[in-house]
């Protein structure tokens, strides 16, 4: 069997869901389990309703809910059509949607009445999008002669009660998947499930964190020993660099999980590879595919990547970085100094990304945010501090860095006059990163891309 997960833009309206049905039909012989996100933007809107209700704004909460209700009704009408059969199918799903949306309104009124929005209630509300999108998709499949069966993910995926970002309990989840989903597959049905949503062992609704449908797909694929997991989105896969910077950026056909994970920080908008871990650990390949261009082969993420003739897999850049330099002669031979520096960042709940040290100084990068001035003020109690924004991290990723000598020389001689503020070739041994001025990004990235990707290994790139 395989898992096919369709993200929000792939199920945003009737036309999109119709495309999804056609894609699923092509794979029927492989026994797909389909996982869908909420219709695009719905989760944001649900969270906005919840917030409005929590703030006592009953009118706004119910207005937003009404708009979502209408969008789902019209999506279902368009999907199921106006002929007799379509009307029958619609009547069935409409009754369910009506009960579901009435339940949502009830909940929102309840939140207004008690004047408090708890994390637990937030999860019940924010998961509503997947609850209904999966029902609509299942109905649409059935009407297109795909023998689909809706499965309530909240009955299969079991988590702790860490609302907002609940942690799966794999043993119980796997057992339930085998109990509920497997028999459907055996009967040649196509199970259709909502991503993102789960529940505690007691049945209290939870969610897996924003973007969590990819995680659902990996959990389900791992639980049922899928041969492959397909993540359907609206781009052709991962690219050698941002095509807006380099129009000749190539599609990466094969990438290792570790390489993909290194790129995630750099706004690989496609997905967060960490969520694929349950699948990767079981050696299940994950494919990124484009529901608007299904013939494209996309990007394949595997535990180990095939060798590439190119040194790197990708070049990524992240702007809006601030470099913080901390200089203290006191650091000479002292212990505990780095600890006190990092404690300051931790106290401000500010993640530190890149670090370079010398005997008397340490430089770190952070994503630019409002708390930098306050952080600097606290650091100033320990050492001399200066910080500068409008910087960017450029990162070259590839497993070959581990084995090929002379790579750093090749990188920096491709950009001999670049003004480099920090360099890091770190623990993972699969990336070289450095910091430059933000304005230099287009020039630096395109020169590097020309150097390392003007000829590409056809096995790995397209
Ligand atoms: N709908 C959820 C979100 O927007 C989960 C997902 O789409 O992956 O975060
Ligand atoms: Mg997503």
Coordinates of C-alpha atoms and ligand atoms in Angstrom, one line a residue:
X1 CA 0.0 0.0 0.0
X2 CA 1.0 3.6 -0.3
X3 CA 0.0 6.9 1.4
X4 CA -1.1 9.9 -0.7
X5 CA -1.3 13.2 1.2
X6 CA -2.8 16.2 -0.3
X7 CA -2.1 19.6 1.2
X8 CA -4.5 22.6 1.5
X9 CA -3.9 24.1 -1.9
X10 CA -4.4 20.6 -3.5
X11 CA -7.9 20.5 -2.0
X12 CA -8.7 24.2 -2.0
X13 CA -11.9 23.9 -4.0
X14 CA -14.0 21.6 -6.2
X15 CA -11.7 21.8 -9.2
X16 CA -8.7 20.9 -7.0
X17 CA -10.5 18.0 -5.4
X18 CA -11.6 16.8 -8.8
X19 CA -7.9 16.8 -9.9
X20 CA -7.1 14.8 -6.7
X21 CA -9.7 12.2 -7.5
X22 CA -8.1 11.7 -11.0
X23 CA -4.6 11.4 -9.4
X24 CA -5.8 8.8 -6.9
X25 CA -7.6 6.8 -9.6
X26 CA -4.2 6.4 -11.4
X27 CA -2.8 4.7 -8.2
X28 CA -5.7 2.4 -7.3
X29 CA -3.7 -0.7 -8.0
X30 CA -1.2 0.4 -5.3
X31 CA -3.9 0.5 -2.6
X32 CA -3.7 4.1 -1.5
X33 CA -4.7 5.5 1.8
X34 CA -5.5 9.2 1.2
X35 CA -4.8 11.9 3.8
X36 CA -6.1 15.4 3.2
X37 CA -5.4 18.8 4.8
X38 CA -8.2 21.3 5.4
X39 CA -9.2 23.4 2.4
X40 CA -6.5 26.1 1.9
X41 CA -6.6 28.9 4.6
X42 CA -9.4 27.2 6.6
X43 CA -7.2 26.4 9.6
X44 CA -6.1 30.0 9.9
X45 CA -9.8 31.0 9.8
X46 CA -10.8 28.5 12.4
X47 CA -8.1 29.8 14.7
X48 CA -9.3 33.4 14.0
X49 CA -12.9 32.2 15.0
X50 CA -11.6 30.7 18.2
X51 CA -9.6 33.8 19.0
X52 CA -12.7 36.0 18.4
X53 CA -14.9 33.8 20.5
X54 CA -12.2 33.8 23.3
X55 CA -12.2 37.6 23.2
X56 CA -15.9 37.7 23.5
X57 CA -16.6 38.8 20.0
X58 CA -19.6 36.4 19.3
X59 CA -20.6 38.2 16.1
X60 CA -17.2 38.0 14.4
X61 CA -16.8 34.3 15.4
X62 CA -20.1 33.3 14.0
X63 CA -19.7 35.4 10.8
X64 CA -16.4 33.7 10.1
X65 CA -17.9 30.3 10.8
X66 CA -20.8 31.1 8.4
X67 CA -18.3 32.0 5.7
X68 CA -16.5 28.7 6.2
X69 CA -19.8 26.8 6.2
X70 CA -20.8 28.4 2.8
X71 CA -17.4 27.7 1.3
X72 CA -17.7 24.0 2.2
X73 CA -21.3 23.7 1.0
X74 CA -20.5 25.2 -2.3
X75 CA -17.4 23.1 -2.7
X76 CA -19.5 20.0 -2.1
X77 CA -22.3 21.1 -4.5
X78 CA -19.8 21.9 -7.2
X79 CA -18.1 18.5 -6.7
X80 CA -21.2 16.4 -6.6
X81 CA -23.0 18.0 -9.5
X82 CA -26.6 18.9 -10.1
X83 CA -28.0 15.7 -11.7
X84 CA -30.1 13.3 -9.7
X85 CA -27.3 11.2 -8.3
X86 CA -25.3 14.3 -7.5
X87 CA -28.3 15.7 -5.6
X88 CA -28.7 12.5 -3.6
X89 CA -25.0 12.4 -2.7
X90 CA -25.1 16.1 -1.8
X91 CA -28.1 15.6 0.5
X92 CA -26.2 13.0 2.4
X93 CA -23.1 15.0 2.9
X94 CA -25.0 18.2 3.5
X95 CA -26.7 16.6 6.5
X96 CA -23.3 15.8 7.9
X97 CA -21.9 19.1 7.2
X98 CA -24.9 20.8 8.7
X99 CA -24.5 18.8 12.0
X100 CA -20.8 19.5 12.0
X101 CA -21.0 23.2 11.5
X102 CA -23.9 23.5 14.0
X103 CA -21.6 21.8 16.4
X104 CA -18.8 24.3 15.6
X105 CA -21.2 27.2 16.2
X106 CA -22.3 25.7 19.5
X107 CA -18.7 25.4 20.6
X108 CA -17.9 29.0 19.6
X109 CA -21.0 30.2 21.6
X110 CA -19.8 28.2 24.5
X111 CA -16.4 29.8 24.4
X112 CA -18.0 33.2 24.4
X113 CA -20.2 32.2 27.3
X114 CA -17.4 31.0 29.5
X115 CA -15.2 33.8 28.4
X116 CA -12.2 31.6 28.1
X117 CA -10.5 29.8 25.2
X118 CA -8.5 26.8 26.5
X119 CA -5.8 24.9 24.5
X120 CA -8.0 21.9 24.5
X121 CA -11.0 23.7 22.9
X122 CA -8.6 25.4 20.5
X123 CA -7.6 22.0 19.2
X124 CA -11.2 20.9 18.8
X125 CA -11.9 24.0 16.7
X126 CA -8.7 24.1 14.7
X127 CA -9.0 20.5 13.6
X128 CA -12.5 21.1 12.3
X129 CA -11.1 21.8 8.8
X130 CA -9.7 18.3 8.3
X131 CA -12.7 16.7 9.9
X132 CA -14.9 18.1 7.1
X133 CA -12.5 18.2 4.2
X134 CA -11.9 14.5 4.5
X135 CA -15.7 13.8 4.4
X136 CA -16.1 15.9 1.3
X137 CA -13.2 14.3 -0.4
X138 CA -14.5 10.8 0.4
X139 CA -17.9 11.7 -1.0
X140 CA -16.4 13.1 -4.1
X141 CA -14.3 10.0 -4.7
X142 CA -17.3 7.7 -4.2
X143 CA -19.3 9.7 -6.7
X144 CA -16.4 9.3 -9.2
X145 CA -16.6 5.5 -8.8
X146 CA -13.6 5.2 -6.5
X147 CA -14.7 3.0 -3.6
X148 CA -13.7 5.4 -0.8
X149 CA -14.4 5.0 2.9
X150 CA -14.1 7.9 5.3
X151 CA -12.0 7.1 8.4
X152 CA -12.1 9.4 11.4
X153 CA -8.4 10.1 12.2
X154 CA -9.3 10.9 15.7
X155 CA -10.2 7.3 16.2
X156 CA -6.8 6.1 14.9
X157 CA -4.1 8.5 15.7
X158 CA -3.5 8.5 19.4
X159 CA -1.4 11.2 21.1
X160 CA -0.7 12.6 24.5
X161 CA -2.6 15.7 25.7
X162 CA 0.0 18.3 24.7
X163 CA -2.7 20.4 22.9
X164 CA -1.5 22.4 19.9
X165 CA 1.4 20.0 19.2
X166 CA 0.5 16.6 20.6
X167 CA 3.0 13.8 20.5
X168 CA 1.9 10.5 18.9
X169 CA 1.8 7.3 20.9
X170 CA 3.0 5.0 18.2
X171 CA 2.2 1.6 19.6
X172 CA -1.4 2.4 20.3
X173 CA -1.7 4.3 17.0
X174 CA -0.2 1.4 15.0
X175 CA -2.5 -1.1 16.6
X176 CA -5.6 1.1 15.8
X177 CA -4.5 1.6 12.2
X178 CA -4.1 -2.1 11.7
X179 CA -7.6 -2.6 13.3
X180 CA -9.5 0.1 11.3
X181 CA -7.6 1.0 8.1
X182 CA -6.0 -2.3 7.2
X183 CA -9.4 -4.2 6.8
X184 CA -10.6 -1.5 4.5
X185 CA -7.5 -2.0 2.3
X186 CA -8.1 -5.7 2.3
X187 CA -11.6 -5.0 1.0
X188 CA -10.1 -2.9 -1.8
X189 CA -11.5 0.3 -0.3
X190 CA -9.7 3.7 -0.4
X191 CA -9.5 5.0 3.1
X192 CA -9.8 8.8 3.3
X193 CA -8.5 10.5 6.4
X194 CA -8.0 14.0 7.7
X195 CA -4.4 15.0 8.4
X196 CA -3.4 17.0 11.4
X197 CA -6.0 15.7 13.8
X198 CA -5.8 13.0 16.5
X199 CA -7.0 12.4 20.0
X200 CA -5.9 11.3 23.4
X201 CA -6.5 7.7 24.5
X202 CA -9.6 9.0 26.2
X203 CA -10.8 10.5 22.9
X204 CA -10.2 14.2 23.6
X205 CA -9.4 15.9 20.2
X206 CA -5.8 17.0 19.7
X207 CA -3.7 18.3 16.8
X208 CA -0.2 17.6 15.7
X209 CA 1.0 21.2 15.2
X210 CA 0.7 23.5 12.2
X211 CA 1.5 21.8 9.0
X212 CA 0.9 18.5 10.8
X213 CA -0.8 16.7 7.9
X214 CA 2.6 15.6 6.6
X215 CA 3.3 14.2 10.0
X216 CA 0.0 12.3 9.8
X217 CA 1.0 10.8 6.5
X218 CA 4.3 9.6 7.9
X219 CA 2.6 8.2 11.0
X220 CA 0.1 6.3 8.9
X221 CA 2.7 5.2 6.4
X222 CA 5.0 3.9 9.1
X223 CA 2.1 2.2 11.0
X224 CA 0.9 0.3 7.9
X225 CA 4.4 -0.3 6.4
X226 CA 3.7 1.7 3.2
X227 CA 5.9 1.1 0.2
X228 CA 5.9 4.8 -0.4
X229 CA 4.5 8.1 0.9
X230 CA 3.5 10.8 -1.6
X231 CA 3.2 14.4 -0.4
X232 CA 1.2 16.2 -3.0
X233 CA 1.6 20.0 -3.0
X234 CA 1.7 22.8 -5.5
X235 CA 5.3 22.9 -6.6
X236 CA 7.4 20.5 -8.6
X237 CA 9.5 19.4 -5.6
X238 CA 12.7 20.7 -4.1
X239 CA 15.0 22.8 -6.2
X240 CA 18.8 23.4 -6.3
X241 CA 18.1 27.0 -5.3
X242 CA 15.3 29.6 -5.3
X243 CA 14.2 29.9 -8.9
X244 CA 13.4 33.5 -8.3
X245 CA 17.1 34.1 -7.7
X246 CA 18.4 31.7 -10.4
X247 CA 15.9 31.0 -13.2
X248 CA 18.0 28.0 -14.2
X249 CA 17.6 26.3 -10.8
X250 CA 17.1 22.5 -11.3
X251 CA 14.7 20.1 -9.7
X252 CA 16.4 17.7 -7.2
X253 CA 15.2 14.2 -8.1
X254 CA 16.8 12.5 -5.1
X255 CA 17.8 13.9 -1.7
X256 CA 18.6 12.3 1.6
X257 CA 16.6 12.9 4.6
X258 CA 19.5 14.7 6.3
X259 CA 20.1 16.9 3.4
X260 CA 16.4 17.8 3.2
X261 CA 16.4 18.5 7.0
X262 CA 19.4 20.9 6.6
X263 CA 17.4 22.8 4.0
X264 CA 14.3 23.0 6.0
X265 CA 15.5 25.9 8.1
X266 CA 16.0 27.9 4.9
X267 CA 12.3 28.2 4.3
X268 CA 12.0 25.0 2.2
X269 CA 8.3 25.9 2.0
X270 CA 7.4 22.5 0.8
X271 CA 7.5 20.7 4.1
X272 CA 9.3 20.2 7.3
X273 CA 11.3 17.0 6.9
X274 CA 11.3 16.4 10.7
X275 CA 7.7 15.4 10.3
X276 CA 8.7 12.6 7.9
X277 CA 11.0 10.9 10.5
X278 CA 8.6 8.0 11.4
X279 CA 8.6 7.0 7.7
X280 CA 12.4 7.6 7.1
X281 CA 13.2 5.5 10.2
X282 CA 11.4 2.6 8.5
X283 CA 13.2 3.2 5.2
X284 CA 10.0 4.3 3.5
X285 CA 10.7 6.7 0.6
X286 CA 8.8 10.0 0.6
X287 CA 8.0 11.8 -2.7
X288 CA 7.1 15.4 -3.1
X289 CA 4.7 15.8 -6.0
X290 CA 2.7 18.6 -7.7
X291 CA -1.1 18.1 -7.9
X292 CA -1.2 20.7 -10.7
X293 CA 1.5 18.9 -12.7
X294 CA 1.1 15.2 -11.8
X295 CA 3.3 14.0 -14.6
X296 CA 6.3 15.6 -13.0
X297 CA 8.4 13.1 -11.1
X298 CA 9.0 15.5 -8.1
X299 CA 11.6 14.9 -5.4
X300 CA 12.3 11.7 -3.7
X301 CA 13.5 11.8 0.0
X302 CA 15.2 8.7 1.3
X303 CA 17.2 7.7 4.3
X304 CA 20.3 7.5 2.2
X305 CA 20.7 9.4 -1.1
X306 CA 22.4 7.9 -4.2
X307 CA 25.8 9.3 -4.9
X308 CA 25.8 12.5 -7.0
X309 CA 28.6 13.7 -9.4
X310 CA 27.8 17.3 -8.2
X311 CA 29.3 18.2 -4.9
X312 CA 26.2 19.9 -3.6
X313 CA 22.5 19.2 -3.7
X314 CA 21.3 22.7 -3.1
X315 CA 22.2 26.2 -2.2
X316 CA 19.8 28.0 0.1
X317 CA 19.8 31.5 1.5
X318 CA 18.0 33.0 4.4
X319 CA 17.6 36.7 4.8
X320 CA 16.6 38.9 7.8
X321 CA 19.4 37.6 9.9
X322 CA 21.1 39.5 12.7
X323 CA 24.6 38.7 13.8
X324 CA 25.4 39.2 17.5
X325 CA 29.1 39.5 18.4
X326 CA 30.1 39.1 22.0
X327 CA 33.7 39.9 22.9
X328 CA 35.2 39.2 26.3
X329 CA 38.8 39.0 27.2
X330 CA 37.6 37.3 30.4
X331 CA 36.6 34.3 28.3
X332 CA 40.2 33.5 27.9
X333 CA 40.6 30.1 29.7
X334 CA 37.3 30.6 31.6
X335 CA 34.6 28.0 31.9
X336 CA 30.9 28.6 32.0
X337 CA 31.2 31.7 29.8
X338 CA 29.3 30.3 26.8
X339 CA 26.7 28.9 29.1
X340 CA 25.9 32.4 30.5
X341 CA 25.8 33.8 27.0
X342 CA 23.4 31.2 25.7
X343 CA 21.3 31.5 28.9
X344 CA 20.5 35.1 27.9
X345 CA 19.2 33.9 24.5
X346 CA 17.2 31.1 26.2
X347 CA 15.7 33.5 28.7
X348 CA 14.4 35.6 25.8
X349 CA 13.2 32.4 24.1
X350 CA 15.3 33.4 21.1
X351 CA 16.6 30.5 19.0
X352 CA 20.3 30.7 18.0
X353 CA 21.1 29.3 14.6
X354 CA 24.8 29.6 13.7
X355 CA 27.7 30.0 16.1
X356 CA 31.4 30.8 15.6
X357 CA 33.8 31.2 18.4
X358 CA 37.4 32.3 18.9
X359 CA 39.3 32.3 22.2
X360 CA 37.9 35.7 23.2
X361 CA 34.7 36.1 21.2
X362 CA 31.6 34.4 20.1
X363 CA 29.4 35.3 17.2
X364 CA 25.9 34.0 16.8
X365 CA 23.1 34.5 14.3
X366 CA 19.4 34.9 15.2
X367 CA 16.4 35.6 13.0
X368 CA 15.8 39.3 13.3
X369 CA 13.1 40.1 15.8
X370 CA 12.1 42.8 18.3
X371 CA 13.8 41.3 21.3
X372 CA 17.3 41.8 20.0
X373 CA 17.8 45.1 21.8
X374 CA 16.7 43.6 25.1
X375 CA 19.0 40.6 24.5
X376 CA 21.9 42.9 23.8
X377 CA 21.3 44.8 26.9
X378 CA 21.4 41.6 29.0
X379 CA 24.6 40.4 27.2
X380 CA 26.2 43.8 27.9
X381 CA 26.2 42.9 31.5
X382 CA 28.6 40.0 30.7
X383 CA 30.8 41.3 27.8
X384 CA 31.1 43.8 25.0
X385 CA 28.3 43.3 22.5
X386 CA 27.5 44.6 19.1
X387 CA 24.8 43.4 16.7
X388 CA 24.0 44.1 13.1
X389 CA 20.9 43.2 11.1
X390 CA 20.3 43.0 7.3
X391 CA 22.5 39.9 7.1
X392 CA 21.9 36.6 5.4
X393 CA 23.0 33.0 5.8
X394 CA 24.0 31.2 2.6
X395 CA 24.1 27.4 3.0
X396 CA 25.4 24.8 0.6
X397 CA 24.2 21.3 1.4
X398 CA 25.4 17.9 0.1
X399 CA 26.5 14.6 1.5
X400 CA 29.7 14.7 -0.7
X401 CA 31.2 17.3 1.7
X402 CA 32.0 14.5 4.0
X403 CA 34.3 12.8 1.6
X404 CA 35.6 15.3 -1.0
X405 CA 38.7 17.4 0.0
X406 CA 39.1 21.0 -1.0
X407 CA 35.5 21.9 -1.1
X408 CA 35.7 25.1 1.0
X409 CA 38.4 26.4 -1.3
X410 CA 36.1 25.8 -4.3
X411 CA 33.3 27.6 -2.6
X412 CA 35.2 30.7 -1.6
X413 CA 37.2 31.1 -4.7
X414 CA 33.9 31.2 -6.6
X415 CA 33.1 34.4 -4.7
X416 CA 36.5 35.9 -4.1
X417 CA 35.3 39.4 -3.3
X418 CA 32.4 38.6 -1.1
X419 CA 32.4 40.1 2.4
X420 CA 32.0 37.2 4.7
X421 CA 31.1 37.8 8.4
X422 CA 30.9 34.2 9.7
X423 CA 31.7 30.7 8.5
X424 CA 30.5 27.4 9.8
X425 CA 31.1 23.9 8.6
X426 CA 29.4 22.1 11.3
X427 CA 28.7 18.9 13.0
X428 CA 26.5 17.3 10.4
X429 CA 29.4 17.5 7.9
X430 CA 26.9 17.9 5.1
X431 CA 26.7 21.7 5.0
X432 CA 28.9 24.7 4.6
X433 CA 27.2 27.9 5.8
X434 CA 28.4 31.5 5.9
X435 CA 27.0 34.9 6.6
X436 CA 27.0 37.8 4.1
X437 CA 25.2 41.2 3.7
X438 CA 21.6 40.7 2.7
X439 CA 22.1 42.9 -0.4
X440 CA 24.8 40.5 -1.7
X441 CA 22.5 37.4 -1.8
X442 CA 21.4 37.5 -5.4
X443 CA 24.9 38.0 -6.7
X444 CA 26.6 35.4 -4.4
X445 CA 23.9 32.8 -4.8
X446 CA 23.9 33.0 -8.6
X447 CA 27.6 32.9 -8.8
X448 CA 27.7 29.8 -6.6
X449 CA 24.9 28.2 -8.5
X450 CA 26.7 28.8 -11.8
X451 CA 29.9 27.3 -10.4
X452 CA 28.3 24.2 -8.9
X453 CA 25.3 23.5 -11.1
X454 CA 26.1 24.6 -14.6
X455 CA 26.5 20.9 -15.3
X456 CA 24.3 18.5 -13.4
X457 CA 24.3 14.8 -12.8
X458 CA 21.2 13.6 -14.7
X459 CA 20.7 10.8 -12.1
X460 CA 20.1 13.3 -9.4
X461 CA 18.8 16.5 -11.0
X462 CA 16.3 17.4 -13.8
Ligands
LIG1 N1 -4.4 22.4 8.1 C1 -3.3 22.3 9.0 C2 -2.5 23.6 8.9 O1 -2.9 24.5 8.1 C3 -2.5 21.1 8.8 C4 -1.8 21.0 7.4 O2 -2.3 21.5 6.5 O3 -0.8 20.3 7.3 O4 -1.6 23.8 9.7
LIG2 MG1 1.7 21.9 4.5

